[in-house]
Short mmCIF file of C-alpha atoms in Angstrom, two decimals:
data_model
loop_
_atom_site.label_atom_id
_atom_site.label_comp_id
_atom_site.label_asym_id
_atom_site.label_seq_id
_atom_site.Cartn_x
_atom_site.Cartn_y
_atom_site.Cartn_z
CA MET A 1 112.51 111.74 99.55
CA THR A 2 112.69 115.11 97.84
CA THR A 3 114.57 116.10 94.76
CA ALA A 4 116.51 118.65 96.77
CA HIS A 5 118.87 115.84 97.76
CA LEU A 6 119.41 114.78 94.19
CA ARG A 7 120.69 117.80 92.39
CA GLY A 8 124.08 116.39 91.66
CA ARG A 9 124.47 114.05 88.72
CA ASP A 10 126.28 111.54 90.93
CA GLU A 11 123.33 111.35 93.24
CA LEU A 12 120.94 110.95 90.33
CA ALA A 13 123.18 108.27 88.86
CA HIS A 14 123.08 106.42 92.17
CA VAL A 15 119.27 106.44 92.16
CA VAL A 16 119.16 105.14 88.59
CA ARG A 17 121.74 102.43 89.23
CA THR A 18 119.79 101.30 92.29
CA ALA A 19 116.53 101.07 90.34
CA VAL A 20 118.11 99.24 87.42
CA SER A 21 120.04 96.78 89.56
CA GLY A 22 116.98 96.08 91.68
CA VAL A 23 114.95 95.06 88.66
CA LEU A 24 117.71 93.05 87.01
CA GLY A 25 118.81 91.30 90.18
CA ILE A 26 122.39 92.58 89.94
CA GLU A 27 124.62 94.80 92.09
CA PRO A 28 124.45 98.60 91.62
CA GLU A 29 128.22 98.61 90.91
CA GLU A 30 127.59 96.49 87.84
CA VAL A 31 125.68 99.34 86.24
CA ASP A 32 127.50 102.37 84.83
CA ASP A 33 126.90 105.10 82.28
CA ALA A 34 127.90 102.85 79.42
CA THR A 35 125.51 100.07 80.38
CA ASP A 36 123.03 99.32 77.61
CA LEU A 37 120.01 97.67 79.16
CA HIS A 38 118.92 96.13 75.88
CA ASP A 39 122.23 94.88 74.56
CA ASP A 40 123.82 94.00 77.89
CA TYR A 41 120.83 92.58 79.74
CA GLY A 42 118.08 92.02 77.18
CA ILE A 43 115.72 94.04 79.34
CA ASP A 44 112.09 93.58 78.35
CA SER A 45 109.37 96.20 78.24
CA LEU A 46 107.84 95.25 81.59
CA GLU A 47 111.20 95.38 83.32
CA LEU A 48 111.80 98.79 81.78
CA MET A 49 108.42 99.99 83.08
CA GLU A 50 109.35 98.67 86.54
CA VAL A 51 112.58 100.67 86.39
CA GLY A 52 110.48 103.69 85.50
CA ALA A 53 108.06 103.06 88.36
CA ARG A 54 110.93 102.82 90.83
CA LEU A 55 112.47 106.03 89.52
CA GLU A 56 109.14 107.86 89.69
CA LYS A 57 108.87 106.85 93.32
CA ALA A 58 112.46 107.70 94.24
CA LEU A 59 112.43 111.03 92.40
CA ALA A 60 108.81 111.93 93.14
CA MET A 61 108.24 112.88 89.51
CA LYS A 62 106.40 111.62 86.46
CA ILE A 63 108.65 110.09 83.86
CA PRO A 64 107.38 109.84 80.26
CA VAL A 65 107.58 106.36 78.76
CA SER A 66 109.51 107.90 75.88
CA ASP A 67 112.35 108.86 78.24
CA LEU A 68 112.68 105.23 79.20
CA THR A 69 112.46 103.82 75.70
CA SER A 70 114.58 106.43 73.95
CA ALA A 71 117.58 106.21 76.24
CA HIS A 72 120.33 104.24 74.53
CA SER A 73 122.40 103.81 77.69
CA VAL A 74 122.09 104.32 81.41
CA GLY A 75 124.20 107.46 81.11
CA HIS A 76 121.85 108.82 78.45
CA ALA A 77 118.87 108.07 80.70
CA ILE A 78 120.51 109.92 83.57
CA ASP A 79 121.06 112.94 81.32
CA LEU A 80 117.42 112.87 80.21
CA LEU A 81 116.25 112.68 83.80
CA ALA A 82 118.60 115.51 84.81
CA GLU A 83 117.03 117.67 82.10
CA ARG A 84 113.55 116.88 83.39
CA LEU A 85 114.56 117.70 86.94
CA ALA A 86 116.26 120.93 85.87
CA ALA A 87 113.23 121.98 83.86
CA ARG A 88 111.04 121.43 86.87
CA SER A 89 113.05 123.47 89.36
CA MET B 1 97.20 41.46 84.11
CA SER B 2 97.63 41.44 80.38
CA THR B 3 100.41 43.65 79.12
CA ASP B 4 98.92 43.39 75.66
CA ALA B 5 95.85 45.26 76.82
CA ARG B 6 98.01 48.38 76.95
CA THR B 7 99.15 48.03 73.36
CA ARG B 8 96.40 49.26 71.08
CA PRO B 9 96.60 50.44 67.50
CA ASP B 10 94.64 53.61 68.24
CA ARG B 11 96.92 55.04 70.89
CA GLU B 12 100.50 55.58 71.92
CA ARG B 13 101.70 54.34 75.29
CA VAL B 14 102.89 57.00 77.71
CA ALA B 15 106.09 56.59 79.69
CA VAL B 16 107.19 58.49 82.79
CA THR B 17 110.85 59.35 82.24
CA GLY B 18 111.59 62.12 84.72
CA LEU B 19 110.53 63.15 88.22
CA GLY B 20 111.03 66.36 90.18
CA ILE B 21 109.70 67.18 93.64
CA LYS B 22 109.78 70.17 95.96
CA CYS B 23 107.46 69.17 98.79
CA PRO B 24 107.28 69.06 102.59
CA ALA B 25 108.55 65.46 102.61
CA GLY B 26 111.72 66.48 100.78
CA ASN B 27 113.19 68.33 97.85
CA GLY B 28 114.41 65.25 96.08
CA VAL B 29 112.50 62.19 94.93
CA GLU B 30 114.36 59.70 97.12
CA ASP B 31 114.22 61.99 100.16
CA ALA B 32 110.47 62.26 99.81
CA TYR B 33 110.12 58.53 99.24
CA GLY B 34 112.14 57.84 102.38
CA ALA B 35 109.96 60.20 104.40
CA LEU B 36 106.88 58.37 103.20
CA LEU B 37 108.28 55.03 104.28
CA ALA B 38 109.12 56.49 107.68
CA ALA B 39 105.46 57.59 107.90
CA ARG B 40 106.34 60.67 109.92
CA SER B 41 104.24 63.79 109.52
CA THR B 42 105.98 66.95 108.34
CA ALA B 43 103.45 69.34 109.85
CA SER B 44 104.65 72.05 112.20
CA ALA B 45 103.56 75.30 113.79
CA VAL B 46 103.65 78.27 111.41
CA LYS B 47 104.56 81.55 113.05
CA HIS B 48 102.71 83.96 110.79
CA LEU B 49 99.49 82.00 111.17
CA ALA B 50 99.75 82.13 114.96
CA GLU B 51 100.54 85.85 114.88
CA ALA B 52 97.38 86.44 112.88
CA GLU B 53 95.48 84.44 115.52
CA LEU B 54 94.00 81.99 113.06
CA ARG B 55 91.99 79.05 114.30
CA VAL B 56 94.49 76.82 112.50
CA THR B 57 98.18 77.58 112.91
CA ILE B 58 99.85 74.46 111.49
CA ALA B 59 100.88 73.39 108.01
CA CYS B 60 103.40 71.32 106.06
CA LEU B 61 106.05 73.52 104.43
CA VAL B 62 108.70 72.81 101.84
CA PRO B 63 112.11 72.57 103.58
CA GLU B 64 114.27 75.55 102.72
CA PHE B 65 116.63 75.00 99.80
CA ASP B 66 118.91 77.08 97.63
CA VAL B 67 116.80 78.46 94.77
CA GLU B 68 119.69 80.34 93.11
CA PRO B 69 120.85 77.39 91.00
CA TYR B 70 117.33 77.14 89.55
CA VAL B 71 116.06 80.69 89.22
CA SER B 72 118.07 83.88 88.74
CA ARG B 73 117.59 86.78 91.12
CA ARG B 74 116.18 88.73 88.21
CA GLU B 75 113.52 86.14 87.45
CA ARG B 76 112.74 85.54 91.13
CA ARG B 77 111.58 89.14 91.42
CA GLN B 78 109.02 88.52 88.70
CA ILE B 79 107.45 85.26 89.86
CA ASP B 80 105.55 84.10 92.91
CA ARG B 81 106.40 81.21 95.20
CA ALA B 82 104.17 78.81 93.28
CA ALA B 83 105.89 79.50 89.97
CA GLU B 84 109.25 79.30 91.71
CA LEU B 85 108.60 75.88 93.26
CA LEU B 86 107.16 74.58 90.01
CA LEU B 87 110.14 75.82 87.99
CA CYS B 88 112.49 74.10 90.44
CA ALA B 89 110.56 70.81 90.32
CA ALA B 90 110.29 71.02 86.52
CA SER B 91 114.03 71.66 86.20
CA ASP B 92 114.75 68.59 88.31
CA ALA B 93 112.31 66.49 86.28
CA VAL B 94 113.70 67.63 82.94
CA ALA B 95 117.27 67.01 84.12
CA ASP B 96 116.21 63.59 85.38
CA ALA B 97 114.63 62.71 82.05
CA GLY B 98 117.65 64.04 80.17
CA ALA B 99 117.45 67.66 79.12
CA PRO B 100 119.35 67.18 75.83
CA ALA B 101 116.99 64.39 74.75
CA LEU B 102 113.95 66.56 75.39
CA ALA B 103 115.58 69.50 73.64
CA ALA B 104 116.16 67.28 70.62
CA LEU B 105 112.41 66.79 70.15
CA PRO B 106 110.58 69.28 67.93
CA PRO B 107 109.58 72.01 70.41
CA GLU B 108 106.03 72.16 69.07
CA ARG B 109 105.67 68.48 70.01
CA VAL B 110 106.46 69.09 73.69
CA GLY B 111 103.83 70.61 75.98
CA VAL B 112 103.37 71.80 79.53
CA GLN B 113 100.38 70.60 81.51
CA ILE B 114 100.07 71.97 85.01
CA GLY B 115 97.40 71.83 87.69
CA THR B 116 96.81 74.43 90.36
CA GLY B 117 93.89 74.97 92.67
CA LEU B 118 94.63 78.52 93.73
CA GLY B 119 96.62 79.96 90.87
CA GLY B 120 97.99 83.34 91.89
CA LEU B 121 95.59 83.93 94.77
CA ALA B 122 98.28 83.71 97.42
CA ALA B 123 100.51 86.16 95.56
CA MET B 124 97.63 88.57 95.04
CA GLU B 125 96.89 88.35 98.75
CA GLY B 126 100.43 89.57 99.39
CA ASN B 127 99.97 92.40 96.91
CA THR B 128 96.78 93.46 98.61
CA PHE B 129 98.48 93.62 101.98
CA ASP B 130 101.51 95.41 100.59
CA HIS B 131 99.82 97.87 98.25
CA GLY B 132 96.19 98.09 99.34
CA ALA B 133 96.66 101.62 100.61
CA ASP B 134 98.41 102.79 97.45
CA PRO B 135 97.51 100.40 94.64
CA MET B 136 99.39 102.30 91.94
CA ALA B 137 102.62 101.61 93.81
CA MET B 138 102.36 97.90 93.10
CA PRO B 139 105.09 96.26 91.02
CA VAL B 140 104.73 96.36 87.25
CA HIS B 141 105.00 92.56 87.13
CA THR B 142 101.91 91.98 89.25
CA VAL B 143 99.76 90.59 86.44
CA PRO B 144 102.31 88.13 85.00
CA ARG B 145 103.25 87.19 88.55
CA THR B 146 99.74 86.36 89.72
CA MET B 147 97.97 85.02 86.64
CA ALA B 148 96.87 81.43 87.08
CA ASN B 149 98.89 80.16 84.13
CA SER B 150 102.12 81.81 85.25
CA PRO B 151 103.78 78.59 86.55
CA ALA B 152 103.03 76.64 83.36
CA SER B 153 104.05 79.48 81.09
CA ARG B 154 107.31 79.97 82.98
CA VAL B 155 108.19 76.33 82.38
CA ALA B 156 107.38 76.66 78.68
CA LEU B 157 109.55 79.73 78.27
CA ARG B 158 112.37 78.30 80.37
CA PHE B 159 112.69 75.28 78.10
CA GLY B 160 111.37 76.80 74.88
CA LEU B 161 108.47 74.36 74.68
CA ARG B 162 105.94 75.26 72.00
CA GLY B 163 103.29 72.55 72.29
CA ALA B 164 100.04 72.84 74.24
CA CYS B 165 100.64 74.74 77.48
CA THR B 166 97.57 74.34 79.64
CA THR B 167 96.73 75.10 83.24
CA TYR B 168 94.04 72.99 84.87
CA ALA B 169 91.96 74.07 87.85
CA THR B 170 90.09 71.18 89.43
CA ALA B 171 90.84 72.25 93.00
CA CYS B 172 92.45 69.42 94.99
CA ALA B 173 92.40 67.18 91.91
CA SER B 174 94.32 69.60 89.67
CA GLY B 175 97.63 67.74 89.71
CA THR B 176 96.01 64.46 88.75
CA THR B 177 94.00 66.19 86.05
CA ALA B 178 97.18 67.65 84.59
CA VAL B 179 99.00 64.30 84.54
CA GLY B 180 95.98 62.54 83.03
CA GLU B 181 95.35 65.19 80.39
CA ALA B 182 99.03 65.27 79.47
CA ALA B 183 98.97 61.51 79.02
CA ARG B 184 95.92 61.80 76.78
CA ARG B 185 97.61 64.37 74.56
CA ILE B 186 100.56 62.06 74.07
CA ARG B 187 98.42 58.99 73.72
CA TYR B 188 96.34 60.46 70.91
CA GLY B 189 99.24 61.93 69.02
CA GLU B 190 99.07 65.62 69.82
CA LEU B 191 102.36 65.67 71.73
CA ASP B 192 105.49 63.56 71.90
CA ALA B 193 106.31 64.66 75.43
CA ALA B 194 104.94 66.80 78.22
CA VAL B 195 106.15 68.40 81.39
CA ALA B 196 103.19 67.61 83.64
CA GLY B 197 102.55 68.37 87.27
CA GLY B 198 100.92 70.48 89.90
CA VAL B 199 101.66 73.19 92.40
CA ASP B 200 100.11 75.30 95.11
CA THR B 201 101.38 77.51 97.90
CA PRO B 202 98.33 78.05 100.10
CA VAL B 203 99.99 78.64 103.47
CA THR B 204 99.17 82.34 103.60
CA THR B 205 97.12 84.14 106.21
CA ILE B 206 93.99 84.80 104.18
CA VAL B 207 93.91 81.50 102.30
CA MET B 208 94.45 79.55 105.51
CA ALA B 209 91.80 81.59 107.31
CA ALA B 210 89.37 80.87 104.48
CA PHE B 211 89.89 77.11 104.73
CA ALA B 212 89.77 77.30 108.52
CA LYS B 213 86.41 79.08 108.32
CA MET B 214 85.03 76.03 106.50
CA ARG B 215 86.28 73.77 109.30
CA ALA B 216 88.03 71.78 106.63
CA LEU B 217 91.36 71.91 108.46
CA SER B 218 92.54 69.97 111.48
CA ALA B 219 92.66 72.19 114.57
CA ARG B 220 95.27 70.10 116.37
CA ASN B 221 97.52 73.11 116.78
CA ASP B 222 99.14 71.73 119.91
CA GLU B 223 100.28 68.51 118.23
CA PRO B 224 100.88 69.35 114.58
CA ASP B 225 102.71 66.16 113.74
CA ARG B 226 99.71 64.13 114.89
CA ALA B 227 97.12 66.21 113.05
CA SER B 228 96.99 64.68 109.57
CA ARG B 229 95.67 61.13 109.96
CA PRO B 230 93.82 59.93 106.87
CA PHE B 231 91.12 57.34 107.58
CA ASP B 232 91.85 57.45 111.32
CA THR B 233 89.01 57.19 113.81
CA ASP B 234 89.85 60.55 115.39
CA ARG B 235 90.61 62.56 112.24
CA ASP B 236 89.34 66.13 112.37
CA GLY B 237 90.34 67.69 109.06
CA PHE B 238 93.23 68.05 106.67
CA VAL B 239 96.55 69.77 107.20
CA MET B 240 97.49 72.29 104.55
CA GLY B 241 100.68 71.68 102.62
CA GLU B 242 102.57 73.43 99.85
CA GLY B 243 104.79 72.31 97.06
CA ALA B 244 105.24 71.18 93.49
CA ALA B 245 105.72 67.89 91.70
CA VAL B 246 106.50 67.34 88.04
CA LEU B 247 106.61 64.28 85.82
CA VAL B 248 108.11 64.20 82.36
CA LEU B 249 105.87 62.08 80.17
CA GLU B 250 106.99 60.80 76.78
CA ARG B 251 105.69 58.64 74.00
CA ARG B 252 106.91 55.29 75.20
CA ASP B 253 108.30 54.12 71.86
CA LEU B 254 110.41 57.27 71.57
CA ALA B 255 111.58 56.96 75.17
CA LEU B 256 112.55 53.33 74.62
CA ALA B 257 114.34 54.20 71.39
CA ARG B 258 116.54 56.74 73.16
CA GLY B 259 117.23 54.37 76.04
CA ALA B 260 115.51 56.54 78.63
CA ARG B 261 114.97 55.45 82.19
CA ILE B 262 111.32 54.37 82.31
CA TYR B 263 109.76 54.82 85.73
CA GLY B 264 106.56 53.40 84.39
CA GLU B 265 103.50 54.32 82.42
CA VAL B 266 100.45 56.48 82.85
CA ALA B 267 98.18 53.73 81.64
CA GLY B 268 94.73 54.95 82.56
CA TYR B 269 92.91 58.15 83.40
CA ALA B 270 89.36 59.20 84.00
CA THR B 271 87.65 62.29 85.31
CA ASN B 272 84.08 63.23 86.17
CA CYS B 273 82.13 65.39 88.58
CA ASP B 274 79.76 64.66 91.43
CA GLY B 275 77.56 67.50 90.23
CA ALA B 276 75.89 67.54 93.61
CA HIS B 277 77.50 69.84 96.18
CA ILE B 278 80.04 72.61 95.82
CA VAL B 279 82.45 71.16 98.38
CA ALA B 280 81.08 68.03 100.09
CA PRO B 281 81.80 64.73 98.35
CA HIS B 282 78.83 62.64 97.33
CA GLU B 283 78.26 60.55 100.46
CA ASP B 284 77.89 57.19 98.79
CA GLY B 285 80.94 57.75 96.58
CA ALA B 286 79.06 56.65 93.44
CA LEU B 287 80.70 59.15 91.08
CA ALA B 288 84.13 58.70 92.63
CA ALA B 289 83.70 54.98 92.13
CA GLU B 290 82.69 55.55 88.53
CA CYS B 291 85.86 57.60 88.06
CA MET B 292 88.07 54.85 89.52
CA ARG B 293 86.39 52.25 87.31
CA GLY B 294 86.90 54.52 84.34
CA ALA B 295 90.61 54.90 84.97
CA ILE B 296 91.12 51.17 85.53
CA GLY B 297 89.16 50.35 82.38
CA ASP B 298 91.02 53.00 80.42
CA ALA B 299 94.23 51.15 81.31
CA GLY B 300 92.74 47.94 79.92
CA LEU B 301 92.72 46.45 83.39
CA ALA B 302 90.23 44.98 85.85
CA PRO B 303 90.02 46.02 89.53
CA SER B 304 91.66 42.73 90.49
CA ASP B 305 94.80 43.80 88.59
CA VAL B 306 95.38 46.78 90.89
CA GLY B 307 98.18 46.11 93.36
CA HIS B 308 97.51 49.00 95.72
CA ILE B 309 95.52 52.19 96.04
CA ASN B 310 96.99 55.62 96.65
CA ALA B 311 94.00 57.28 98.22
CA HIS B 312 93.13 60.95 98.08
CA GLY B 313 92.79 60.45 101.86
CA THR B 314 92.71 64.00 103.14
CA SER B 315 91.96 63.21 106.79
CA THR B 316 88.59 64.93 106.69
CA LEU B 317 85.66 62.94 108.02
CA LEU B 318 83.62 63.30 104.84
CA ASN B 319 86.29 62.72 102.20
CA ASP B 320 87.76 59.60 103.70
CA ARG B 321 84.36 58.05 104.38
CA ALA B 322 83.08 58.77 100.87
CA GLU B 323 86.33 57.56 99.34
CA ALA B 324 86.21 54.33 101.34
CA ARG B 325 82.67 53.72 100.15
CA ALA B 326 83.71 54.41 96.58
CA VAL B 327 86.62 51.96 96.83
CA GLU B 328 84.30 49.33 98.24
CA ARG B 329 81.92 49.87 95.32
CA VAL B 330 84.69 49.25 92.82
CA PHE B 331 86.56 46.44 94.52
CA ALA B 332 83.57 44.72 96.15
CA GLY B 333 85.21 43.34 99.25
CA ALA B 334 88.50 42.57 97.56
CA ALA B 335 90.21 45.96 97.75
CA PRO B 336 94.03 45.90 97.65
CA PRO B 337 96.09 47.68 100.32
CA LEU B 338 95.40 51.41 100.52
CA THR B 339 97.69 54.18 101.68
CA ALA B 340 97.41 57.98 101.87
CA PHE B 341 100.50 60.19 101.70
CA LYS B 342 98.79 63.24 103.17
CA GLY B 343 99.50 61.91 106.65
CA VAL B 344 103.13 62.77 105.86
CA THR B 345 102.93 65.61 103.35
CA GLY B 346 99.70 67.40 104.22
CA HIS B 347 97.45 68.47 101.39
CA LEU B 348 99.28 70.34 98.63
CA ILE B 349 95.95 71.14 96.89
CA GLY B 350 96.93 71.29 93.21
CA GLY B 351 100.33 69.79 93.94
CA SER B 352 99.05 66.64 95.62
CA GLY B 353 97.88 64.63 92.64
CA ALA B 354 101.18 64.94 90.79
CA LEU B 355 103.24 64.28 93.92
CA GLU B 356 101.21 61.21 94.75
CA ALA B 357 101.35 59.88 91.19
CA ALA B 358 105.14 60.21 91.14
CA LEU B 359 105.74 58.57 94.50
CA ALA B 360 103.01 55.92 94.12
CA LEU B 361 104.78 54.78 90.97
CA LEU B 362 107.95 54.21 92.99
CA CYS B 363 105.99 52.32 95.66
CA ALA B 364 104.42 50.11 93.01
CA GLY B 365 107.79 49.44 91.40
CA ARG B 366 109.42 48.61 94.71
CA GLY B 367 106.52 46.57 96.05
CA VAL B 368 106.04 48.67 99.17
CA VAL B 369 102.88 50.31 100.43
CA PRO B 370 103.81 52.82 103.14
CA ALA B 371 101.74 52.95 106.31
CA VAL B 372 99.47 55.95 106.73
CA ALA B 373 101.19 58.33 109.16
CA ASN B 374 99.43 58.79 112.51
CA THR B 375 96.56 56.48 111.73
CA LEU B 376 95.97 53.89 114.47
CA GLY B 377 92.59 52.49 113.57
CA SER B 378 89.93 53.22 110.99
CA PRO B 379 86.16 53.20 111.09
CA GLU B 380 86.40 52.41 107.38
CA ALA B 381 88.41 49.23 107.97
CA ASP B 382 85.42 47.13 106.93
CA LEU B 383 85.41 48.84 103.53
CA VAL B 384 89.08 49.32 102.70
CA ASP B 385 92.41 47.76 103.65
CA VAL B 386 94.14 50.78 105.18
CA VAL B 387 97.84 50.11 105.75
CA ILE B 388 98.37 50.90 109.42
CA GLY B 389 101.42 50.71 111.65
CA ARG B 390 104.12 49.58 109.24
CA SER B 391 104.54 49.44 105.53
CA ARG B 392 103.19 46.46 103.64
CA ALA B 393 105.14 44.43 101.11
CA ILE B 394 103.25 43.62 97.92
CA GLU B 395 104.18 41.99 94.64
CA SER B 396 106.27 44.61 92.84
CA GLY B 397 105.36 45.78 89.38
CA ARG B 398 101.60 45.76 89.81
CA PRO B 399 99.56 48.82 88.81
CA VAL B 400 98.60 51.48 91.33
CA LEU B 401 95.37 53.47 91.32
CA SER B 402 95.93 57.08 92.44
CA ASN B 403 92.83 59.06 93.40
CA SER B 404 92.19 62.79 93.68
CA PHE B 405 88.90 64.41 94.61
CA GLY B 406 88.45 68.14 94.77
CA PHE B 407 86.05 70.81 95.93
CA GLY B 408 83.47 71.33 93.25
CA GLY B 409 82.85 67.59 93.12
CA GLN B 410 85.94 67.14 90.94
CA ASN B 411 87.06 63.54 90.58
CA ALA B 412 90.24 62.46 88.80
CA CYS B 413 91.96 59.07 88.90
CA VAL B 414 95.04 57.73 87.19
CA VAL B 415 96.37 54.21 86.91
CA LEU B 416 100.14 53.93 86.80
CA VAL B 417 102.07 50.83 85.86
CA PRO B 418 105.65 50.77 87.14
CA GLY B 419 108.58 50.02 84.88
CA PRO B 420 112.18 49.02 85.56
CA GLY B 421 113.20 52.61 86.37
CA ALA B 422 110.90 52.77 89.39
CA ARG B 423 112.91 50.21 91.30
CA GLY B 424 115.86 52.48 91.95
CA THR B 425 118.83 51.27 93.90
CA GLY B 426 118.87 49.76 97.32
CA ASN B 427 115.29 50.48 98.20
CA GLY B 428 114.05 46.93 97.97
#
């Protein structure tokens, strides 16, 4: 998969929701921009790293751990990722 | 038998108050007990073993069941099959014992004691197949998923248990080791209760191939349900099984005080090692006999008190012969009836000892010694009283000796004394 298909925020959001829901064992529709992985799901550090690993694979890019840990919501994470992708292109 | 022999000032008595089983003979205690009485093997052809063209393509598998009520989808992605089966069996056992009563104990006084022969080997095998070409693509949870103590630790974190959480590896004896060591920790005051048991899930291509290379497994691929035949004249090896069994053990005085159902007691335990060969049992069974004597003596009993023997009985030529010789050494021509569940269940490696302890306790309480599945006649009949053909009625309530012997020369024996809770309802 190349990032060319993922320029739109909706597409990026879909990738993130898929990664998050896969790790948490929930449906992608249950994850939205407002979802807080810590408060809503008590996500632990390993699960967060697994989300990161899945995103790195899907987006074919390196994602700094700080992007994962600093995001305070899924929407925030998507914005951070969008910035990374934009900076790269 | 003197009941007083079990009451000593220097030790607590250890009650069995909960049972949980996920094994080829059934996913409930009474289902598995019924399958044992029917003495029908659960072995069948396994597709992925045949596809890999292994020499051995049969095994005993846990019947499919709904895992969702036990383990969330989220957690399932982070644990292997062994941890999953153990969590399910432990949940059943804790519920059976009474989850609120266990939760009311100080958490640091409740431990988890689990035996496993393979640990996470089977899961790591899967990882190697899936990610060998690109190792850095493996899941982040690979280490916690495959570490040998994962099943035990998962139980501790599920129930918030803070006492000793230990994983024992004594190969095929691991489950018995775990039950015996758990009993010791309660007996000598370290714990008030323990979730004790064993698990293994060895029916994977590489693990099965490895055992097949040793010629340890029966090669009766064309008649799987006739393959496991402990002590039989024509036995040709064991049949691999998978599964988990868990017993909740409690200080007997506390269990009595709360009115718990008492299946019985873990009254005696002993363990030693042949120290002779890495896999073959000592031919004359001297150390295995010493271990049996030790367990019987530890229970304050004499061999003549034992009502029946639950043999390790793997269906290999060497094990069954050595075990029969060991029994003869201990019981000197007066051995009580002997049965071996592996004819029905196959060999669950680390799961077997716990499974057999749990079900042998029911047999002892109900006064029934199931016939060994498939076994028609035994060359060891002059040494031991193998129950053949149909189950044997014995005086109920008498102690049972349950043996486990593992690769590495590992010997572990427990003596269980049934209580009122082992009788159940309608099972005679």
